Amino acid sequence: MHSYYFTICKLICPRFYPTLKYDRTPFRQWVLQRGQNTVVSEAGSAHATAATPNSATNRIVGQWLVGCSGLVLGAVVLGGVTRLTESGLSMVDWHLVKEMKPPRTQAEWEAEFSKYQQFPEFKIMNHDMTLTEFKFIFYMEWGHRMWGRLVGLAYILPAMYFWKKGYFTRKMKVQALGLCGFVFFQGLLGWYMVKSGLENKPESYDVPRVSQYRLASHLGSALVLYCASLWMGLALMRPANKLPNTRGIVLLRRFAKGTGALVFLTALSGAFVAGLDAGLVYNSFPKMGDYWIPDDLLAFSPAVRNVFENPTTVQFDHRLLGIGSLAAITSLYLFSRRMHLPRRAKIAIGCLTAMAYTQVVLGISTLLLYVPTPLAATHQTGSVALLTFAIWVLSELRKVAK
């Protein structure tokens, strides 16, 4: 502090610096006090730039995560429509920035169409496709990819801002890094899936399609990202209900977790149905054709291949999982009626139950009508809506953090 005082004196009065050096007048006291105030104010302004995580900042971060989960939901729905319209293989290469600008001129469109014509889908299925028809499927896939980039920006840019502002705790920083990394992984997985449908397979006489394994991985990772974002967002926005730690509540909480896992597995099995076009093999309900258990259920060898590669078995399993989910949700609803739960928890369980019955009706209708695109897209969206209500129920029944 003395050096600070002497420096000021030297700058103000260099001529009289030697005498001021030993000055003990009020002027020296004023300079010293001003220096202290400057140091304190600078330290205070530096400290003000970083906020401490609190309920208000948590609510802001929670709203951001719920918004991001909504964007992921949009990507899942748009991806399902892209799949149903058989548009996913229209873009035969992948560039992070270059492909953000679609073809504009006639020459650019013809060049893009020419690239598509070199691959199996055009040669086997769409050999009589016109340029106008190609533009439709191209824009479907292009829109899906651009939406994916929007999702990435919605995660990464706000996360950087919140990190800099000090809104994240140490645990939240790890979670934010995990979510942003998962978004990047999801994009790479999407292109890995598309590549499987562009490969030439001379030994195969089947229609070109993406691998059902990669499709399920792509959908499954998107659902994991959606569930994680929604769960963390709700946890930050709303405090946990103070439920009594009774045996009934513990059983209800465990039952809800198992039911949520079953709903997730049912939605994931839908990816195998879509990947194998299994919704077109038996368009009757409740029987499959004339049988409760069809003859070709175990047509492949070894038997485990049927679970993932036999369209009949895949549809059969999806039916069982759907009925099982409906039974579990109904049981959860009836079990919850015997307990005193907060109003929000009751509403969440009621919405989950209503959505479960709606989803079953949509699934049966889609099957009986030979999978029309609008109805099938609604059924796929319904699966994510059902998963949303399951996450909401789990959020309302979660334990209070210690």
mmCIF file of C-alpha atoms in Angstrom:
data_model
loop_
_atom_site.group_PDB
_atom_site.id
_atom_site.type_symbol
_atom_site.label_atom_id
_atom_site.label_comp_id
_atom_site.label_asym_id
_atom_site.label_seq_id
_atom_site.Cartn_x
_atom_site.Cartn_y
_atom_site.Cartn_z
ATOM 1 C CA MET A 1 0.000 0.000 0.000
ATOM 2 C CA HIS A 2 2.919 2.356 0.747
ATOM 3 C CA SER A 3 4.360 1.710 -2.680
ATOM 4 C CA TYR A 4 0.939 2.499 -4.183
ATOM 5 C CA TYR A 5 0.881 5.814 -2.302
ATOM 6 C CA PHE A 6 4.388 6.757 -3.389
ATOM 7 C CA THR A 7 3.606 5.875 -7.002
ATOM 8 C CA ILE A 8 0.559 8.181 -6.975
ATOM 9 C CA CYS A 9 2.556 10.951 -5.395
ATOM 10 C CA LYS A 10 5.312 10.584 -7.938
ATOM 11 C CA LEU A 11 2.831 10.793 -10.804
ATOM 12 C CA ILE A 12 1.002 13.810 -9.355
ATOM 13 C CA CYS A 13 3.928 15.778 -7.979
ATOM 14 C CA PRO A 14 7.205 14.374 -9.305
ATOM 15 C CA ARG A 15 9.000 17.573 -8.378
ATOM 16 C CA PHE A 16 8.110 17.306 -4.714
ATOM 17 C CA TYR A 17 8.227 13.513 -4.480
ATOM 18 C CA PRO A 18 11.196 13.466 -2.048
ATOM 19 C CA THR A 19 9.318 15.618 0.443
ATOM 20 C CA LEU A 20 5.995 13.850 -0.035
ATOM 21 C CA LYS A 21 7.703 10.568 0.631
ATOM 22 C CA TYR A 22 7.906 11.460 4.290
ATOM 23 C CA ASP A 23 4.686 13.452 4.419
ATOM 24 C CA ARG A 24 2.203 12.529 7.149
ATOM 25 C CA THR A 25 -0.426 15.133 6.320
ATOM 26 C CA PRO A 26 -4.132 14.461 5.619
ATOM 27 C CA PHE A 27 -3.268 14.385 1.912
ATOM 28 C CA ARG A 28 -1.333 11.175 2.405
ATOM 29 C CA GLN A 29 -4.224 9.656 4.377
ATOM 30 C CA TRP A 30 -6.640 10.560 1.547
ATOM 31 C CA VAL A 31 -4.430 8.858 -1.051
ATOM 32 C CA LEU A 32 -4.117 5.731 1.077
ATOM 33 C CA GLN A 33 -7.876 5.566 1.683
ATOM 34 C CA ARG A 34 -8.603 6.022 -2.036
ATOM 35 C CA GLY A 35 -6.242 3.176 -2.860
ATOM 36 C CA GLN A 36 -7.996 0.877 -0.394
ATOM 37 C CA ASN A 37 -11.416 1.722 -1.841
ATOM 38 C CA THR A 38 -10.173 1.038 -5.367
ATOM 39 C CA VAL A 39 -8.792 -2.365 -4.411
ATOM 40 C CA VAL A 40 -12.005 -3.340 -2.599
ATOM 41 C CA SER A 41 -14.249 -2.188 -5.462
ATOM 42 C CA GLU A 42 -12.161 -4.097 -8.031
ATOM 43 C CA ALA A 43 -12.331 -7.252 -5.935
ATOM 44 C CA GLY A 44 -16.090 -6.827 -5.486
ATOM 45 C CA SER A 45 -16.730 -6.350 -9.210
ATOM 46 C CA ALA A 46 -14.640 -9.432 -10.033
ATOM 47 C CA HIS A 47 -16.603 -11.467 -7.520
ATOM 48 C CA ALA A 48 -19.951 -10.224 -8.914
ATOM 49 C CA THR A 49 -19.260 -11.715 -12.346
ATOM 50 C CA ALA A 50 -19.612 -15.264 -10.973
ATOM 51 C CA ALA A 51 -22.967 -16.145 -9.431
ATOM 52 C CA THR A 52 -23.419 -18.793 -6.750
ATOM 53 C CA PRO A 53 -25.831 -21.607 -7.701
ATOM 54 C CA ASN A 54 -29.142 -21.119 -5.901
ATOM 55 C CA SER A 55 -32.833 -21.868 -6.375
ATOM 56 C CA ALA A 56 -33.226 -19.091 -8.951
ATOM 57 C CA THR A 57 -30.272 -20.218 -11.087
ATOM 58 C CA ASN A 58 -31.364 -23.840 -10.729
ATOM 59 C CA ARG A 59 -34.789 -22.930 -12.074
ATOM 60 C CA ILE A 60 -33.194 -21.205 -15.082
ATOM 61 C CA VAL A 61 -30.965 -24.222 -15.802
ATOM 62 C CA GLY A 62 -33.936 -26.537 -15.338
ATOM 63 C CA GLN A 63 -36.003 -24.592 -17.858
ATOM 64 C CA TRP A 64 -33.101 -24.793 -20.316
ATOM 65 C CA LEU A 65 -32.869 -28.581 -19.925
ATOM 66 C CA VAL A 66 -36.620 -29.059 -20.327
ATOM 67 C CA GLY A 67 -36.483 -26.897 -23.465
ATOM 68 C CA CYS A 68 -33.615 -29.007 -24.804
ATOM 69 C CA SER A 69 -35.609 -32.175 -24.135
ATOM 70 C CA GLY A 70 -38.430 -30.669 -26.207
ATOM 71 C CA LEU A 71 -36.017 -30.190 -29.098
ATOM 72 C CA VAL A 72 -34.867 -33.808 -28.749
ATOM 73 C CA LEU A 73 -38.519 -34.866 -28.857
ATOM 74 C CA GLY A 74 -38.892 -32.937 -32.111
ATOM 75 C CA ALA A 75 -35.830 -34.713 -33.520
ATOM 76 C CA VAL A 76 -37.282 -38.125 -32.613
ATOM 77 C CA VAL A 77 -40.624 -37.308 -34.227
ATOM 78 C CA LEU A 78 -38.990 -35.873 -37.354
ATOM 79 C CA GLY A 79 -36.696 -38.885 -37.564
ATOM 80 C CA GLY A 80 -39.690 -41.205 -37.403
ATOM 81 C CA VAL A 81 -41.437 -39.365 -40.225
ATOM 82 C CA THR A 82 -38.195 -39.435 -42.246
ATOM 83 C CA ARG A 83 -38.064 -43.188 -41.779
ATOM 84 C CA LEU A 84 -41.750 -43.694 -42.650
ATOM 85 C CA THR A 85 -41.419 -41.677 -45.870
ATOM 86 C CA GLU A 86 -38.265 -43.664 -46.774
ATOM 87 C CA SER A 87 -36.250 -40.466 -47.007
ATOM 88 C CA GLY A 88 -33.318 -41.367 -44.776
ATOM 89 C CA LEU A 89 -30.971 -42.520 -47.555
ATOM 90 C CA SER A 90 -31.451 -39.543 -49.869
ATOM 91 C CA MET A 91 -28.310 -37.747 -48.641
ATOM 92 C CA VAL A 92 -25.405 -40.055 -49.418
ATOM 93 C CA ASP A 93 -22.594 -38.118 -47.700
ATOM 94 C CA TRP A 94 -22.097 -36.233 -44.455
ATOM 95 C CA HIS A 95 -20.481 -32.839 -43.842
ATOM 96 C CA LEU A 96 -20.880 -30.877 -40.646
ATOM 97 C CA VAL A 97 -21.001 -27.432 -42.291
ATOM 98 C CA LYS A 98 -21.042 -27.920 -46.066
ATOM 99 C CA GLU A 99 -24.399 -29.726 -46.175
ATOM 100 C CA MET A 100 -26.160 -26.969 -44.236
ATOM 101 C CA LYS A 101 -26.716 -25.254 -47.575
ATOM 102 C CA PRO A 102 -29.072 -27.349 -49.732
ATOM 103 C CA PRO A 103 -28.871 -27.361 -53.564
ATOM 104 C CA ARG A 104 -30.177 -24.150 -55.124
ATOM 105 C CA THR A 105 -29.709 -24.274 -58.872
ATOM 106 C CA GLN A 106 -30.888 -26.892 -61.343
ATOM 107 C CA ALA A 107 -27.297 -28.021 -61.889
ATOM 108 C CA GLU A 108 -26.756 -28.529 -58.141
ATOM 109 C CA TRP A 109 -29.944 -30.567 -57.850
ATOM 110 C CA GLU A 110 -29.012 -32.755 -60.789
ATOM 111 C CA ALA A 111 -25.550 -33.336 -59.311
ATOM 112 C CA GLU A 112 -27.076 -34.371 -55.985
ATOM 113 C CA PHE A 113 -29.593 -36.625 -57.725
ATOM 114 C CA SER A 114 -26.792 -38.184 -59.741
ATOM 115 C CA LYS A 115 -24.955 -39.133 -56.538
ATOM 116 C CA TYR A 116 -28.128 -40.736 -55.138
ATOM 117 C CA GLN A 117 -28.534 -42.787 -58.324
ATOM 118 C CA GLN A 118 -25.254 -44.594 -57.636
ATOM 119 C CA PHE A 119 -26.612 -46.342 -54.535
ATOM 120 C CA PRO A 120 -28.794 -49.455 -54.025
ATOM 121 C CA GLU A 121 -31.993 -47.698 -52.938
ATOM 122 C CA PHE A 122 -32.354 -45.962 -56.297
ATOM 123 C CA LYS A 123 -31.243 -48.973 -58.351
ATOM 124 C CA ILE A 124 -33.587 -51.447 -56.628
ATOM 125 C CA MET A 125 -36.553 -49.432 -55.355
ATOM 126 C CA ASN A 126 -36.623 -45.973 -56.928
ATOM 127 C CA HIS A 127 -35.215 -46.462 -60.415
ATOM 128 C CA ASP A 128 -38.145 -44.541 -61.919
ATOM 129 C CA MET A 129 -37.980 -41.646 -59.430
ATOM 130 C CA THR A 130 -38.132 -38.116 -60.867
ATOM 131 C CA LEU A 131 -36.093 -35.144 -59.724
ATOM 132 C CA THR A 132 -39.192 -33.589 -58.136
ATOM 133 C CA GLU A 133 -39.799 -36.721 -56.079
ATOM 134 C CA PHE A 134 -36.150 -36.787 -55.073
ATOM 135 C CA LYS A 135 -36.375 -33.198 -53.805
ATOM 136 C CA PHE A 136 -39.097 -34.228 -51.349
ATOM 137 C CA ILE A 137 -37.127 -37.050 -49.729
ATOM 138 C CA PHE A 138 -33.954 -34.942 -49.791
ATOM 139 C CA TYR A 139 -35.609 -32.099 -47.899
ATOM 140 C CA MET A 140 -37.015 -34.554 -45.345
ATOM 141 C CA GLU A 141 -33.557 -35.896 -44.514
ATOM 142 C CA TRP A 142 -31.969 -32.433 -44.734
ATOM 143 C CA GLY A 143 -34.539 -31.057 -42.291
ATOM 144 C CA HIS A 144 -33.823 -33.884 -39.860
ATOM 145 C CA ARG A 145 -30.079 -33.216 -39.991
ATOM 146 C CA MET A 146 -30.501 -29.471 -39.566
ATOM 147 C CA TRP A 147 -32.757 -30.062 -36.583
ATOM 148 C CA GLY A 148 -30.010 -32.208 -35.098
ATOM 149 C CA ARG A 149 -27.547 -29.326 -35.451
ATOM 150 C CA LEU A 150 -30.067 -27.025 -33.762
ATOM 151 C CA VAL A 151 -30.252 -29.478 -30.862
ATOM 152 C CA GLY A 152 -26.467 -29.437 -30.578
ATOM 153 C CA LEU A 153 -26.320 -25.646 -30.450
ATOM 154 C CA ALA A 154 -29.157 -25.537 -27.909
ATOM 155 C CA TYR A 155 -27.117 -27.714 -25.565
ATOM 156 C CA ILE A 156 -23.595 -26.403 -26.092
ATOM 157 C CA LEU A 157 -24.000 -22.596 -26.258
ATOM 158 C CA PRO A 158 -26.174 -22.134 -23.126
ATOM 159 C CA ALA A 159 -24.005 -24.646 -21.248
ATOM 160 C CA MET A 160 -20.950 -22.493 -21.965
ATOM 161 C CA TYR A 161 -22.800 -19.387 -20.783
ATOM 162 C CA PHE A 162 -24.083 -20.991 -17.567
ATOM 163 C CA TRP A 163 -20.637 -22.415 -16.850
ATOM 164 C CA LYS A 164 -19.025 -18.990 -17.217
ATOM 165 C CA LYS A 165 -21.696 -17.308 -15.066
ATOM 166 C CA GLY A 166 -21.213 -19.843 -12.264
ATOM 167 C CA TYR A 167 -24.695 -21.389 -12.454
ATOM 168 C CA PHE A 168 -23.347 -24.948 -12.304
ATOM 169 C CA THR A 169 -22.299 -26.885 -9.238
ATOM 170 C CA ARG A 170 -19.489 -29.390 -9.640
ATOM 171 C CA LYS A 171 -22.013 -32.188 -10.174
ATOM 172 C CA MET A 172 -23.937 -30.134 -12.728
ATOM 173 C CA LYS A 173 -20.732 -29.444 -14.653
ATOM 174 C CA VAL A 174 -20.142 -33.167 -15.054
ATOM 175 C CA GLN A 175 -23.762 -33.648 -16.144
ATOM 176 C CA ALA A 176 -23.568 -30.783 -18.656
ATOM 177 C CA LEU A 177 -20.383 -32.194 -20.166
ATOM 178 C CA GLY A 178 -22.034 -35.604 -20.398
ATOM 179 C CA LEU A 179 -25.118 -34.235 -22.154
ATOM 180 C CA CYS A 180 -23.107 -32.177 -24.655
ATOM 181 C CA GLY A 181 -20.825 -35.123 -25.383
ATOM 182 C CA PHE A 182 -23.849 -37.360 -25.857
ATOM 183 C CA VAL A 183 -25.319 -34.949 -28.413
ATOM 184 C CA PHE A 184 -22.104 -35.161 -30.443
ATOM 185 C CA PHE A 185 -22.103 -38.960 -30.146
ATOM 186 C CA GLN A 186 -25.727 -39.046 -31.298
ATOM 187 C CA GLY A 187 -24.835 -37.196 -34.505
ATOM 188 C CA LEU A 188 -22.018 -39.611 -35.311
ATOM 189 C CA LEU A 189 -24.285 -42.558 -34.579
ATOM 190 C CA GLY A 190 -26.881 -41.179 -36.998
ATOM 191 C CA TRP A 191 -24.399 -41.130 -39.874
ATOM 192 C CA TYR A 192 -23.127 -44.599 -38.877
ATOM 193 C CA MET A 193 -26.726 -45.799 -39.184
ATOM 194 C CA VAL A 194 -27.244 -44.189 -42.603
ATOM 195 C CA LYS A 195 -24.039 -45.761 -43.938
ATOM 196 C CA SER A 196 -25.485 -49.237 -43.334
ATOM 197 C CA GLY A 197 -28.237 -48.511 -45.860
ATOM 198 C CA LEU A 198 -25.825 -47.256 -48.518
ATOM 199 C CA GLU A 199 -23.697 -50.402 -48.667
ATOM 200 C CA ASN A 200 -23.834 -52.625 -51.749
ATOM 201 C CA LYS A 201 -24.845 -56.169 -50.788
ATOM 202 C CA PRO A 202 -24.726 -58.362 -53.918
ATOM 203 C CA GLU A 203 -25.650 -61.475 -51.932
ATOM 204 C CA SER A 204 -28.858 -59.898 -50.584
ATOM 205 C CA TYR A 205 -32.155 -59.662 -52.484
ATOM 206 C CA ASP A 206 -33.875 -57.646 -49.765
ATOM 207 C CA VAL A 207 -34.864 -54.009 -50.209
ATOM 208 C CA PRO A 208 -32.138 -51.560 -49.102
ATOM 209 C CA ARG A 209 -32.657 -50.431 -45.524
ATOM 210 C CA VAL A 210 -30.559 -49.317 -42.601
ATOM 211 C CA SER A 211 -29.479 -51.885 -40.043
ATOM 212 C CA GLN A 212 -32.177 -52.402 -37.426
ATOM 213 C CA TYR A 213 -29.425 -52.672 -34.810
ATOM 214 C CA ARG A 214 -28.016 -49.261 -35.699
ATOM 215 C CA LEU A 215 -31.511 -47.792 -35.950
ATOM 216 C CA ALA A 216 -32.319 -49.061 -32.452
ATOM 217 C CA SER A 217 -29.008 -47.671 -31.163
ATOM 218 C CA HIS A 218 -29.745 -44.278 -32.733
ATOM 219 C CA LEU A 219 -33.264 -44.130 -31.299
ATOM 220 C CA GLY A 220 -32.178 -45.550 -27.957
ATOM 221 C CA SER A 221 -29.447 -42.947 -27.491
ATOM 222 C CA ALA A 222 -31.896 -40.178 -28.415
ATOM 223 C CA LEU A 223 -34.357 -41.483 -25.808
ATOM 224 C CA VAL A 224 -31.616 -41.662 -23.176
ATOM 225 C CA LEU A 225 -30.660 -38.044 -23.943
ATOM 226 C CA TYR A 226 -34.325 -37.037 -23.777
ATOM 227 C CA CYS A 227 -35.000 -38.807 -20.476
ATOM 228 C CA ALA A 228 -31.820 -37.512 -18.835
ATOM 229 C CA SER A 229 -32.493 -33.904 -19.859
ATOM 230 C CA LEU A 230 -36.132 -34.033 -18.791
ATOM 231 C CA TRP A 231 -35.344 -35.742 -15.475
ATOM 232 C CA MET A 232 -32.618 -33.240 -14.526
ATOM 233 C CA GLY A 233 -34.718 -30.308 -15.702
ATOM 234 C CA LEU A 234 -37.725 -31.303 -13.607
ATOM 235 C CA ALA A 235 -35.526 -32.004 -10.582
ATOM 236 C CA LEU A 236 -34.049 -28.488 -10.775
ATOM 237 C CA MET A 237 -37.344 -26.721 -11.434
ATOM 238 C CA ARG A 238 -39.481 -28.417 -8.796
ATOM 239 C CA PRO A 239 -38.477 -29.481 -5.285
ATOM 240 C CA ALA A 240 -39.086 -33.100 -4.366
ATOM 241 C CA ASN A 241 -42.316 -33.929 -2.555
ATOM 242 C CA LYS A 242 -41.826 -34.757 1.124
ATOM 243 C CA LEU A 243 -43.372 -38.204 1.026
ATOM 244 C CA PRO A 244 -43.453 -40.388 4.143
ATOM 245 C CA ASN A 245 -40.928 -43.200 3.976
ATOM 246 C CA THR A 246 -43.562 -45.897 4.493
ATOM 247 C CA ARG A 247 -43.460 -49.389 3.062
ATOM 248 C CA GLY A 248 -46.269 -48.538 0.619
ATOM 249 C CA ILE A 249 -44.458 -45.481 -0.757
ATOM 250 C CA VAL A 250 -41.224 -47.448 -1.152
ATOM 251 C CA LEU A 251 -43.082 -50.194 -3.061
ATOM 252 C CA LEU A 252 -44.875 -47.615 -5.225
ATOM 253 C CA ARG A 253 -41.572 -45.925 -6.062
ATOM 254 C CA ARG A 254 -39.982 -49.260 -7.056
ATOM 255 C CA PHE A 255 -43.056 -50.221 -9.080
ATOM 256 C CA ALA A 256 -42.914 -46.888 -10.899
ATOM 257 C CA LYS A 257 -39.225 -47.419 -11.759
ATOM 258 C CA GLY A 258 -39.932 -50.870 -13.172
ATOM 259 C CA THR A 259 -42.888 -49.550 -15.146
ATOM 260 C CA GLY A 260 -40.767 -46.727 -16.580
ATOM 261 C CA ALA A 261 -38.098 -49.223 -17.661
ATOM 262 C CA LEU A 262 -40.774 -51.348 -19.365
ATOM 263 C CA VAL A 263 -42.138 -48.308 -21.222
ATOM 264 C CA PHE A 264 -38.602 -47.451 -22.395
ATOM 265 C CA LEU A 265 -38.005 -51.032 -23.588
ATOM 266 C CA THR A 266 -41.309 -51.031 -25.477
ATOM 267 C CA ALA A 267 -40.404 -47.792 -27.256
ATOM 268 C CA LEU A 268 -36.975 -49.202 -28.130
ATOM 269 C CA SER A 269 -38.514 -52.384 -29.548
ATOM 270 C CA GLY A 270 -40.460 -50.152 -31.928
ATOM 271 C CA ALA A 271 -37.144 -49.353 -33.636
ATOM 272 C CA PHE A 272 -36.782 -53.027 -34.606
ATOM 273 C CA VAL A 273 -40.373 -53.028 -35.870
ATOM 274 C CA ALA A 274 -39.615 -49.980 -38.036
ATOM 275 C CA GLY A 275 -36.233 -51.259 -39.180
ATOM 276 C CA LEU A 276 -37.637 -54.586 -40.400
ATOM 277 C CA ASP A 277 -41.026 -53.241 -41.579
ATOM 278 C CA ALA A 278 -42.478 -55.761 -39.137
ATOM 279 C CA GLY A 279 -45.732 -53.853 -38.936
ATOM 280 C CA LEU A 280 -46.666 -55.209 -42.371
ATOM 281 C CA VAL A 281 -46.340 -58.950 -41.738
ATOM 282 C CA TYR A 282 -49.488 -59.620 -39.661
ATOM 283 C CA ASN A 283 -52.154 -56.942 -39.881
ATOM 284 C CA SER A 284 -54.703 -58.463 -37.541
ATOM 285 C CA PHE A 285 -55.419 -58.252 -33.824
ATOM 286 C CA PRO A 286 -55.548 -59.865 -31.302
ATOM 287 C CA LYS A 287 -54.456 -62.936 -33.279
ATOM 288 C CA MET A 288 -51.591 -62.928 -35.748
ATOM 289 C CA GLY A 289 -53.360 -64.280 -38.797
ATOM 290 C CA ASP A 290 -55.260 -67.354 -37.631
ATOM 291 C CA TYR A 291 -52.959 -68.109 -34.726
ATOM 292 C CA TRP A 292 -52.227 -66.757 -31.287
ATOM 293 C CA ILE A 293 -48.641 -67.901 -31.752
ATOM 294 C CA PRO A 294 -47.604 -67.940 -35.455
ATOM 295 C CA ASP A 295 -45.750 -70.890 -36.961
ATOM 296 C CA ASP A 296 -42.744 -68.859 -38.128
ATOM 297 C CA LEU A 297 -42.007 -67.388 -34.721
ATOM 298 C CA LEU A 298 -38.710 -69.322 -34.476
ATOM 299 C CA ALA A 299 -37.901 -69.691 -38.171
ATOM 300 C CA PHE A 300 -34.286 -68.490 -37.836
ATOM 301 C CA SER A 301 -31.366 -70.391 -36.366
ATOM 302 C CA PRO A 302 -29.930 -69.904 -33.810
ATOM 303 C CA ALA A 303 -33.125 -69.059 -31.974
ATOM 304 C CA VAL A 304 -31.834 -65.803 -30.501
ATOM 305 C CA ARG A 305 -31.638 -64.290 -34.014
ATOM 306 C CA ASN A 306 -35.431 -64.306 -34.194
ATOM 307 C CA VAL A 307 -35.688 -61.724 -31.421
ATOM 308 C CA PHE A 308 -33.853 -59.117 -33.511
ATOM 309 C CA GLU A 309 -34.048 -60.261 -37.147
ATOM 310 C CA ASN A 310 -37.320 -62.155 -37.667
ATOM 311 C CA PRO A 311 -40.125 -59.663 -38.490
ATOM 312 C CA THR A 312 -42.763 -62.021 -37.092
ATOM 313 C CA THR A 313 -40.977 -62.405 -33.756
ATOM 314 C CA VAL A 314 -40.216 -58.697 -33.559
ATOM 315 C CA GLN A 315 -43.892 -57.817 -34.009
ATOM 316 C CA PHE A 316 -44.924 -60.528 -31.530
ATOM 317 C CA ASP A 317 -42.496 -59.177 -28.920
ATOM 318 C CA HIS A 318 -43.660 -55.607 -29.475
ATOM 319 C CA ARG A 319 -47.252 -56.699 -28.912
ATOM 320 C CA LEU A 320 -46.324 -58.451 -25.666
ATOM 321 C CA LEU A 321 -44.314 -55.477 -24.425
ATOM 322 C CA GLY A 322 -47.141 -53.078 -25.270
ATOM 323 C CA ILE A 323 -49.734 -55.183 -23.447
ATOM 324 C CA GLY A 324 -47.340 -55.671 -20.540
ATOM 325 C CA SER A 325 -46.771 -51.912 -20.281
ATOM 326 C CA LEU A 326 -50.516 -51.286 -20.268
ATOM 327 C CA ALA A 327 -51.039 -53.881 -17.522
ATOM 328 C CA ALA A 328 -48.184 -52.468 -15.418
ATOM 329 C CA ILE A 329 -49.422 -48.873 -15.739
ATOM 330 C CA THR A 330 -52.975 -49.899 -14.863
ATOM 331 C CA SER A 331 -51.695 -51.747 -11.791
ATOM 332 C CA LEU A 332 -49.614 -48.726 -10.807
ATOM 333 C CA TYR A 333 -52.682 -46.521 -11.052
ATOM 334 C CA LEU A 334 -54.802 -48.855 -8.922
ATOM 335 C CA PHE A 335 -52.029 -49.259 -6.355
ATOM 336 C CA SER A 336 -51.541 -45.497 -6.086
ATOM 337 C CA ARG A 337 -55.246 -44.988 -5.380
ATOM 338 C CA ARG A 338 -54.760 -46.638 -1.979
ATOM 339 C CA MET A 339 -52.256 -43.991 -0.843
ATOM 340 C CA HIS A 340 -52.292 -40.342 0.106
ATOM 341 C CA LEU A 341 -50.175 -38.684 -2.568
ATOM 342 C CA PRO A 342 -49.617 -35.014 -3.460
ATOM 343 C CA ARG A 343 -51.933 -33.590 -6.093
ATOM 344 C CA ARG A 344 -49.214 -33.324 -8.752
ATOM 345 C CA ALA A 345 -48.263 -36.974 -8.295
ATOM 346 C CA LYS A 346 -51.890 -38.069 -8.729
ATOM 347 C CA ILE A 347 -52.230 -35.980 -11.892
ATOM 348 C CA ALA A 348 -49.005 -37.436 -13.305
ATOM 349 C CA ILE A 349 -50.137 -41.023 -12.709
ATOM 350 C CA GLY A 350 -53.556 -40.256 -14.204
ATOM 351 C CA CYS A 351 -51.967 -38.767 -17.346
ATOM 352 C CA LEU A 352 -49.662 -41.770 -17.665
ATOM 353 C CA THR A 353 -52.632 -44.140 -17.488
ATOM 354 C CA ALA A 354 -54.713 -42.216 -20.012
ATOM 355 C CA MET A 355 -51.784 -42.015 -22.433
ATOM 356 C CA ALA A 356 -51.135 -45.753 -22.103
ATOM 357 C CA TYR A 357 -54.646 -46.643 -23.288
ATOM 358 C CA THR A 358 -54.440 -44.036 -26.065
ATOM 359 C CA GLN A 359 -51.136 -45.476 -27.234
ATOM 360 C CA VAL A 360 -52.507 -49.027 -27.372
ATOM 361 C CA VAL A 361 -55.463 -47.855 -29.465
ATOM 362 C CA LEU A 362 -53.079 -46.026 -31.802
ATOM 363 C CA GLY A 363 -50.894 -49.114 -32.144
ATOM 364 C CA ILE A 364 -53.763 -51.446 -32.954
ATOM 365 C CA SER A 365 -55.238 -48.964 -35.434
ATOM 366 C CA THR A 366 -51.870 -48.549 -37.156
ATOM 367 C CA LEU A 367 -51.586 -52.326 -37.507
ATOM 368 C CA LEU A 368 -55.100 -52.928 -38.805
ATOM 369 C CA LEU A 369 -54.859 -50.112 -41.372
ATOM 370 C CA TYR A 370 -51.533 -51.352 -42.813
ATOM 371 C CA VAL A 371 -49.329 -48.660 -41.284
ATOM 372 C CA PRO A 372 -50.501 -45.381 -42.878
ATOM 373 C CA THR A 373 -47.787 -42.754 -42.454
ATOM 374 C CA PRO A 374 -49.804 -40.136 -40.447
ATOM 375 C CA LEU A 375 -51.138 -42.733 -38.012
ATOM 376 C CA ALA A 376 -47.794 -44.484 -37.668
ATOM 377 C CA ALA A 377 -46.068 -41.156 -36.962
ATOM 378 C CA THR A 378 -48.690 -40.396 -34.308
ATOM 379 C CA HIS A 379 -48.080 -43.799 -32.727
ATOM 380 C CA GLN A 380 -44.326 -43.171 -32.619
ATOM 381 C CA THR A 381 -44.907 -39.762 -31.066
ATOM 382 C CA GLY A 382 -47.247 -41.375 -28.556
ATOM 383 C CA SER A 383 -44.457 -43.662 -27.378
ATOM 384 C CA VAL A 384 -42.328 -40.650 -26.430
ATOM 385 C CA ALA A 385 -45.327 -38.960 -24.810
ATOM 386 C CA LEU A 386 -45.880 -42.078 -22.707
ATOM 387 C CA LEU A 387 -42.213 -42.059 -21.720
ATOM 388 C CA THR A 388 -42.555 -38.376 -20.797
ATOM 389 C CA PHE A 389 -45.377 -39.087 -18.365
ATOM 390 C CA ALA A 390 -43.395 -41.971 -16.892
ATOM 391 C CA ILE A 391 -40.473 -39.603 -16.196
ATOM 392 C CA TRP A 392 -42.887 -37.108 -14.670
ATOM 393 C CA VAL A 393 -44.291 -39.775 -12.326
ATOM 394 C CA LEU A 394 -40.789 -40.790 -11.253
ATOM 395 C CA SER A 395 -39.899 -37.146 -10.648
ATOM 396 C CA GLU A 396 -42.927 -36.649 -8.411
ATOM 397 C CA LEU A 397 -42.142 -39.805 -6.411
ATOM 398 C CA ARG A 398 -38.388 -39.230 -6.031
ATOM 399 C CA LYS A 399 -36.772 -39.049 -2.617
ATOM 400 C CA VAL A 400 -35.870 -35.743 -1.023
ATOM 401 C CA ALA A 401 -32.117 -35.165 -1.381
ATOM 402 C CA LYS A 402 -30.285 -35.338 1.931
#
